[in-house]
Amino acid sequence: MTGGALLAAAALALAAAAAPTAAADPPAGGAPRVLCGVCHPDVRVEFEQGVHAGEGFDCTSCHGGNAAAATIEAAHRAPFRGTPKRRDIPALCAGCHADLAKMTPYNIPADQYALYLTSQHGRRLAKGDESVAVCTDCHGVHDIRREDDPKSSVFARNVPTTCGRCHGAPPPGSPDGAPPVEGSPFADYQVGVHGQAFLAQANGAAPTCASCHGSHGAAPPGIGDVDKVCGHCHATARAYYREGPHARALREGTGPECAHCHGNHRIAPADIALLDTACAACHEPGSEMVKVAGGMKALIAGARDEIGRARAAVDRAAAIPLYVEDYQARLEEAHTSLVQASPVVHALDVRQVEPLTERARGIAKEVESEINGKMGERWWRRVGLLLFWFYLGLTLAVLFLIRRRALEGDPR
Amino acid sequence: MAPADPTPADPTPARRSLAAWLEARFNLTEMLAFLASFGVFPAELDTTRPFREALHDAWRRPLPSYARWPRVLGLLSFLLFLFLVTTGALLAFYYQPTESEAYRAGTAIVRDVTFGWFIHQMHRWSARLLLVILAVRLWRFFFQGTYKAPREAVWMAAVVTFLAATQADLTGRLLTWTTTGYWTTVRALEVIHALPVVGPTLMFLAGGTTPDSLFLTRFYVLHIAMLPGALLLLFYLHFNGVRRVGLSHAETEGRARGETARVQMINMIILAALVFGGLVTLVTLAPTPFEPAADPALTPQGMRPPWYLLAPHAIIEMTPSMLPRWAGGLVVETILLLILVLPFLDTSAGRSLRDRRIAVAAGIVVLAFWLVLTWHGYALEVRR
């Protein structure tokens, strides 16, 4: 023990040399002396990078003990908590973060602890399962940073990776950079459209885990709630879904929701191919429902192909170049109608889809035929070329005739 | 020659033609003689005599040695130059040389103006053919030994004509402000910038290294005024020189067919008609597609300098990285200088291939290298 005390005294002397004013005259009533960093220098460095450091907190705020004490024994004397137990951490943080008076000046909501208690994480922790996430698993321990700090683990860009640390983490002992476990939510999210948009295309508007599950109150949406969650962004699709037979079936008992056809984490791109695969998963081939799906698919595919053909014609004409700005604008209109048709599909009613796809197809067909009419000008250019060579040939013939006469008439 | 010479009877007051009226007020003979200095009129004229007399006389004179088949490349290049001036003037009626308007004006010309596409394509195809013909002409001069005394100046004029024509082509490419036009210019400027002394000087005169609005204006002035003027002067020097010293080899060819200047004039008209026909056919069947507007902030892939700069581009790109870029440029400049002063380097006795084996061998090596480097310069951008 004397050895330990000596060591501490030596460290103290070093610290005193580094910061003579702080050590020489203890502040009288000012900021208290915090000597924990003498023995825990790396923790102190971490802590000072975090958001709590500048806000009048020190180690004792969470760990207890006496920060100003010069010996280990005195520093670690009661009420010293040491490393808080995992099950105690949420309540510890809530000591401040559930206090409305303390949080309001920072404009931070004070209901996070209450939300946490309702989440899967919180409910399982209450049952004694300590493997679930507590505050520090997502926010970090000593260097807790602001949510809008790009280095923060809860900064929007980092959310999928942070959740993925548990929900798809490679098994212990895997090499660094090992891919997430196949079939885990994180692995599925990465290949789904949302993950592709957010991670690969850096589209900040695409959803992360927290967009659908919430953060502190993280929970999977319950039955009957999925369309509400997806409907945050896909409001039109939701409105048509609620009109359709699937939603009616759900209201009466069981029926498919968004995830049944589109998947949850591994969300497939909204493509008309889904009308083949997703419907056949539940409905018999040849049934009325499969026929409806086929009808809608044919309408959309027909309009899409027609727009593609018209667009190719416009591109050909633009390269000549012909005046195509009007046609481009009309094709945009056609494309808008086609885009409008995709959410309408969720009502599962061919009669609602048809007017939109027909409009798109009609405009595209009109554009294509008008362009082809204009392209006829190229044909006329060739006719003009033939005529030109006819007259040029005549001219050349006359010239050769004159030349021969000039040669013959040459007095030499 | 018994029949009475009708010439003295011609200027009778009874036949008061327009030509006679003009003749009394202008020296038409001298005007025509001036045209002869561009190879357009094939005969020598006695400028001291009245127009009709001089013409009448010239028509019947046997053809001077320099105005005969197959030496039409010079005439052909001048004809194309005339096409370019004519179509260029028509294009200039609608074109606006500013960054914001250039592309819009170009689109309007090829799309909205009646036969604007035709004029534009004629201009493009004439420019392409002109460059090819000027290059072929140089090689013909080389292999026929046309550069030897007393034709050193003719050779140097031909070399400088080719260089000036490439610059006219380069400045014209930027004017469309299309993607390819813009980025080809950027890549070409990279090559030119690597030429020591010459490159930075030209860039200084153009006012920078990046094509912007003022750069476009300067290219426009170069393209429509200074370079055509320089070309005209060079054509004049070339034909004037040829008229003075005569074409090489001509003396060794028999004058089997008694062609007169009149027949030659008809030949020229036939040639012009055929060139025009060829151009119209190319324009109608192989028009260059119109491209989207240039975006200076977005470099498309695979953009390379124009074909005549591909070999210099390859040389500069192949310069080892431990050497400065201008080292490659210096090589290019040296080669150009050697080509220009070739008549003074090759001191062999005769003009025939056998008489100047070293020069011909060197020429073949240079041609082979040029072709290989051009291919390499092209492939460089494919790989990128």
Tab-separated table of N, CA and C in Angstrom, chain A residues 119-177:
chain	number	residue	atom	x	y	z
A	119	SER	N	-39.232	0.302	-24.379
A	119	SER	CA	-38.608	-0.350	-25.534
A	119	SER	C	-38.297	-1.802	-25.220
A	120	GLN	N	-38.024	-2.570	-26.268
A	120	GLN	CA	-37.588	-3.959	-26.085
A	120	GLN	C	-36.355	-4.007	-25.210
A	121	HIS	N	-35.440	-3.064	-25.462
A	121	HIS	CA	-34.222	-3.024	-24.651
A	121	HIS	C	-34.582	-2.885	-23.172
A	122	GLY	N	-35.393	-1.877	-22.882
A	122	GLY	CA	-35.727	-1.559	-21.486
A	122	GLY	C	-36.522	-2.680	-20.819
A	123	ARG	N	-37.474	-3.263	-21.583
A	123	ARG	CA	-38.320	-4.301	-20.976
A	123	ARG	C	-37.498	-5.533	-20.643
A	124	ARG	N	-36.555	-5.871	-21.547
A	124	ARG	CA	-35.754	-7.068	-21.272
A	124	ARG	C	-34.740	-6.800	-20.165
A	125	LEU	N	-34.270	-5.571	-20.074
A	125	LEU	CA	-33.341	-5.250	-18.979
A	125	LEU	C	-34.064	-5.383	-17.637
A	126	ALA	N	-35.308	-4.956	-17.631
A	126	ALA	CA	-36.081	-5.035	-16.385
A	126	ALA	C	-36.263	-6.487	-15.953
A	127	LYS	N	-36.269	-7.389	-16.946
A	127	LYS	CA	-36.419	-8.802	-16.605
A	127	LYS	C	-35.080	-9.433	-16.234
A	128	GLY	N	-34.024	-8.618	-16.237
A	128	GLY	CA	-32.732	-9.132	-15.813
A	128	GLY	C	-31.817	-9.546	-16.949
A	129	ASP	N	-32.226	-9.303	-18.181
A	129	ASP	CA	-31.364	-9.644	-19.325
A	129	ASP	C	-30.379	-8.495	-19.531
A	130	GLU	N	-29.138	-8.699	-19.172
A	130	GLU	CA	-28.162	-7.605	-19.256
A	130	GLU	C	-27.458	-7.540	-20.599
A	131	SER	N	-27.875	-8.421	-21.538
A	131	SER	CA	-27.215	-8.390	-22.848
A	131	SER	C	-27.807	-7.312	-23.759
A	132	VAL	N	-28.905	-6.707	-23.328
A	132	VAL	CA	-29.532	-5.700	-24.193
A	132	VAL	C	-28.792	-4.366	-24.082
A	133	ALA	N	-29.135	-3.478	-25.016
A	133	ALA	CA	-28.434	-2.194	-25.059
A	133	ALA	C	-28.867	-1.298	-23.917
A	134	VAL	N	-27.891	-0.686	-23.255
A	134	VAL	CA	-28.184	0.389	-22.305
A	134	VAL	C	-27.611	1.668	-22.912
A	135	CYS	N	-27.809	2.811	-22.218
A	135	CYS	CA	-27.440	4.111	-22.792
A	135	CYS	C	-26.044	4.098	-23.400
A	136	THR	N	-25.071	3.559	-22.629
A	136	THR	CA	-23.677	3.663	-23.035
A	136	THR	C	-23.362	2.838	-24.284
A	137	ASP	N	-24.161	1.799	-24.582
A	137	ASP	CA	-23.869	0.980	-25.772
A	137	ASP	C	-24.030	1.792	-27.049
A	138	CYS	N	-24.977	2.716	-27.049
A	138	CYS	CA	-25.193	3.516	-28.258
A	138	CYS	C	-24.477	4.866	-28.182
A	139	HIS	N	-24.435	5.479	-26.987
A	139	HIS	CA	-23.927	6.849	-26.900
A	139	HIS	C	-22.446	6.916	-26.557
A	140	GLY	N	-21.853	5.771	-26.179
A	140	GLY	CA	-20.475	5.796	-25.727
A	140	GLY	C	-20.437	5.987	-24.227
A	141	VAL	N	-19.235	5.885	-23.644
A	141	VAL	CA	-19.138	5.919	-22.189
A	141	VAL	C	-18.614	7.275	-21.721
A	142	HIS	N	-17.340	7.507	-21.869
A	142	HIS	CA	-16.777	8.758	-21.341
A	142	HIS	C	-16.858	9.883	-22.369
A	143	ASP	N	-16.667	9.539	-23.662
A	143	ASP	CA	-16.658	10.611	-24.671
A	143	ASP	C	-18.012	10.705	-25.360
A	144	ILE	N	-19.051	10.881	-24.592
A	144	ILE	CA	-20.386	11.028	-25.182
A	144	ILE	C	-20.442	12.360	-25.932
A	145	ARG	N	-20.823	12.270	-27.210
A	145	ARG	CA	-20.817	13.473	-28.047
A	145	ARG	C	-22.227	13.889	-28.412
A	146	ARG	N	-22.322	15.135	-28.898
A	146	ARG	CA	-23.634	15.634	-29.326
A	146	ARG	C	-24.121	14.820	-30.519
A	147	GLU	N	-25.439	14.748	-30.658
A	147	GLU	CA	-26.056	13.966	-31.734
A	147	GLU	C	-25.646	14.497	-33.112
A	148	ASP	N	-25.378	15.830	-33.196
A	148	ASP	CA	-25.041	16.394	-34.506
A	148	ASP	C	-23.536	16.451	-34.729
A	149	ASP	N	-22.756	15.778	-33.880
A	149	ASP	CA	-21.306	15.685	-34.072
A	149	ASP	C	-21.030	14.454	-34.947
A	150	PRO	N	-20.422	14.666	-36.130
A	150	PRO	CA	-20.215	13.521	-37.043
A	150	PRO	C	-19.423	12.384	-36.416
A	151	LYS	N	-18.677	12.671	-35.321
A	151	LYS	CA	-17.926	11.590	-34.680
A	151	LYS	C	-18.802	10.786	-33.718
A	152	SER	N	-19.992	11.296	-33.458
A	152	SER	CA	-20.864	10.623	-32.500
A	152	SER	C	-21.405	9.332	-33.090
A	153	SER	N	-21.516	8.305	-32.252
A	153	SER	CA	-22.032	7.025	-32.739
A	153	SER	C	-23.528	7.108	-33.026
A	154	VAL	N	-24.207	8.161	-32.537
A	154	VAL	CA	-25.628	8.299	-32.849
A	154	VAL	C	-25.875	9.407	-33.883
A	155	PHE	N	-24.790	9.938	-34.466
A	155	PHE	CA	-24.946	10.847	-35.611
A	155	PHE	C	-25.659	10.062	-36.713
A	156	ALA	N	-26.600	10.719	-37.413
A	156	ALA	CA	-27.479	9.994	-38.344
A	156	ALA	C	-26.714	9.015	-39.254
A	157	ARG	N	-25.590	9.461	-39.806
A	157	ARG	CA	-24.858	8.589	-40.742
A	157	ARG	C	-24.337	7.315	-40.062
A	158	ASN	N	-24.113	7.418	-38.729
A	158	ASN	CA	-23.492	6.280	-38.044
A	158	ASN	C	-24.502	5.344	-37.405
A	159	VAL	N	-25.797	5.710	-37.490
A	159	VAL	CA	-26.804	4.922	-36.779
A	159	VAL	C	-26.835	3.460	-37.225
A	160	PRO	N	-26.870	3.161	-38.557
A	160	PRO	CA	-26.943	1.736	-38.934
A	160	PRO	C	-25.769	0.927	-38.373
A	161	THR	N	-24.579	1.508	-38.405
A	161	THR	CA	-23.410	0.778	-37.901
A	161	THR	C	-23.522	0.580	-36.394
A	162	THR	N	-24.004	1.617	-35.700
A	162	THR	CA	-24.130	1.508	-34.248
A	162	THR	C	-25.109	0.397	-33.871
A	163	CYS	N	-26.291	0.382	-34.510
A	163	CYS	CA	-27.260	-0.677	-34.219
A	163	CYS	C	-26.697	-2.032	-34.652
A	164	GLY	N	-25.963	-1.986	-35.819
A	164	GLY	CA	-25.422	-3.222	-36.369
A	164	GLY	C	-24.368	-3.865	-35.485
A	165	ARG	N	-23.842	-3.070	-34.519
A	165	ARG	CA	-22.836	-3.660	-33.623
A	165	ARG	C	-23.427	-4.844	-32.853
A	166	CYS	N	-24.744	-4.787	-32.576
A	166	CYS	CA	-25.387	-5.931	-31.911
A	166	CYS	C	-26.252	-6.707	-32.898
A	167	HIS	N	-27.016	-5.961	-33.740
A	167	HIS	CA	-28.017	-6.613	-34.593
A	167	HIS	C	-27.387	-7.033	-35.907
A	168	GLY	N	-26.434	-7.936	-35.851
A	168	GLY	CA	-25.784	-8.396	-37.070
A	168	GLY	C	-24.292	-8.474	-36.877
A	169	ALA	N	-23.863	-8.233	-35.650
A	169	ALA	CA	-22.428	-8.267	-35.399
A	169	ALA	C	-21.875	-9.663	-35.691
A	170	PRO	N	-20.714	-9.735	-36.316
A	170	PRO	CA	-20.088	-11.038	-36.524
A	170	PRO	C	-19.820	-11.690	-35.171
A	171	PRO	N	-19.840	-13.024	-35.122
A	171	PRO	CA	-19.635	-13.707	-33.837
A	171	PRO	C	-18.281	-13.352	-33.234
A	172	PRO	N	-18.168	-13.416	-31.904
A	172	PRO	CA	-16.908	-13.063	-31.249
A	172	PRO	C	-15.754	-13.877	-31.833
A	173	GLY	N	-14.617	-13.222	-31.982
A	173	GLY	CA	-13.448	-13.902	-32.517
A	173	GLY	C	-13.318	-13.761	-34.021
A	174	SER	N	-14.317	-13.111	-34.684
A	174	SER	CA	-14.200	-12.910	-36.128
A	174	SER	C	-13.120	-11.872	-36.405
A	175	PRO	N	-12.484	-11.968	-37.559
A	175	PRO	CA	-11.456	-10.965	-37.885
A	175	PRO	C	-12.072	-9.581	-38.044
A	176	ASP	N	-11.224	-8.540	-37.943
A	176	ASP	CA	-11.700	-7.163	-38.123
A	176	ASP	C	-12.272	-6.986	-39.528
A	177	GLY	N	-13.337	-6.223	-39.636
A	177	GLY	CA	-13.935	-5.961	-40.949
A	177	GLY	C	-14.738	-7.123	-41.480
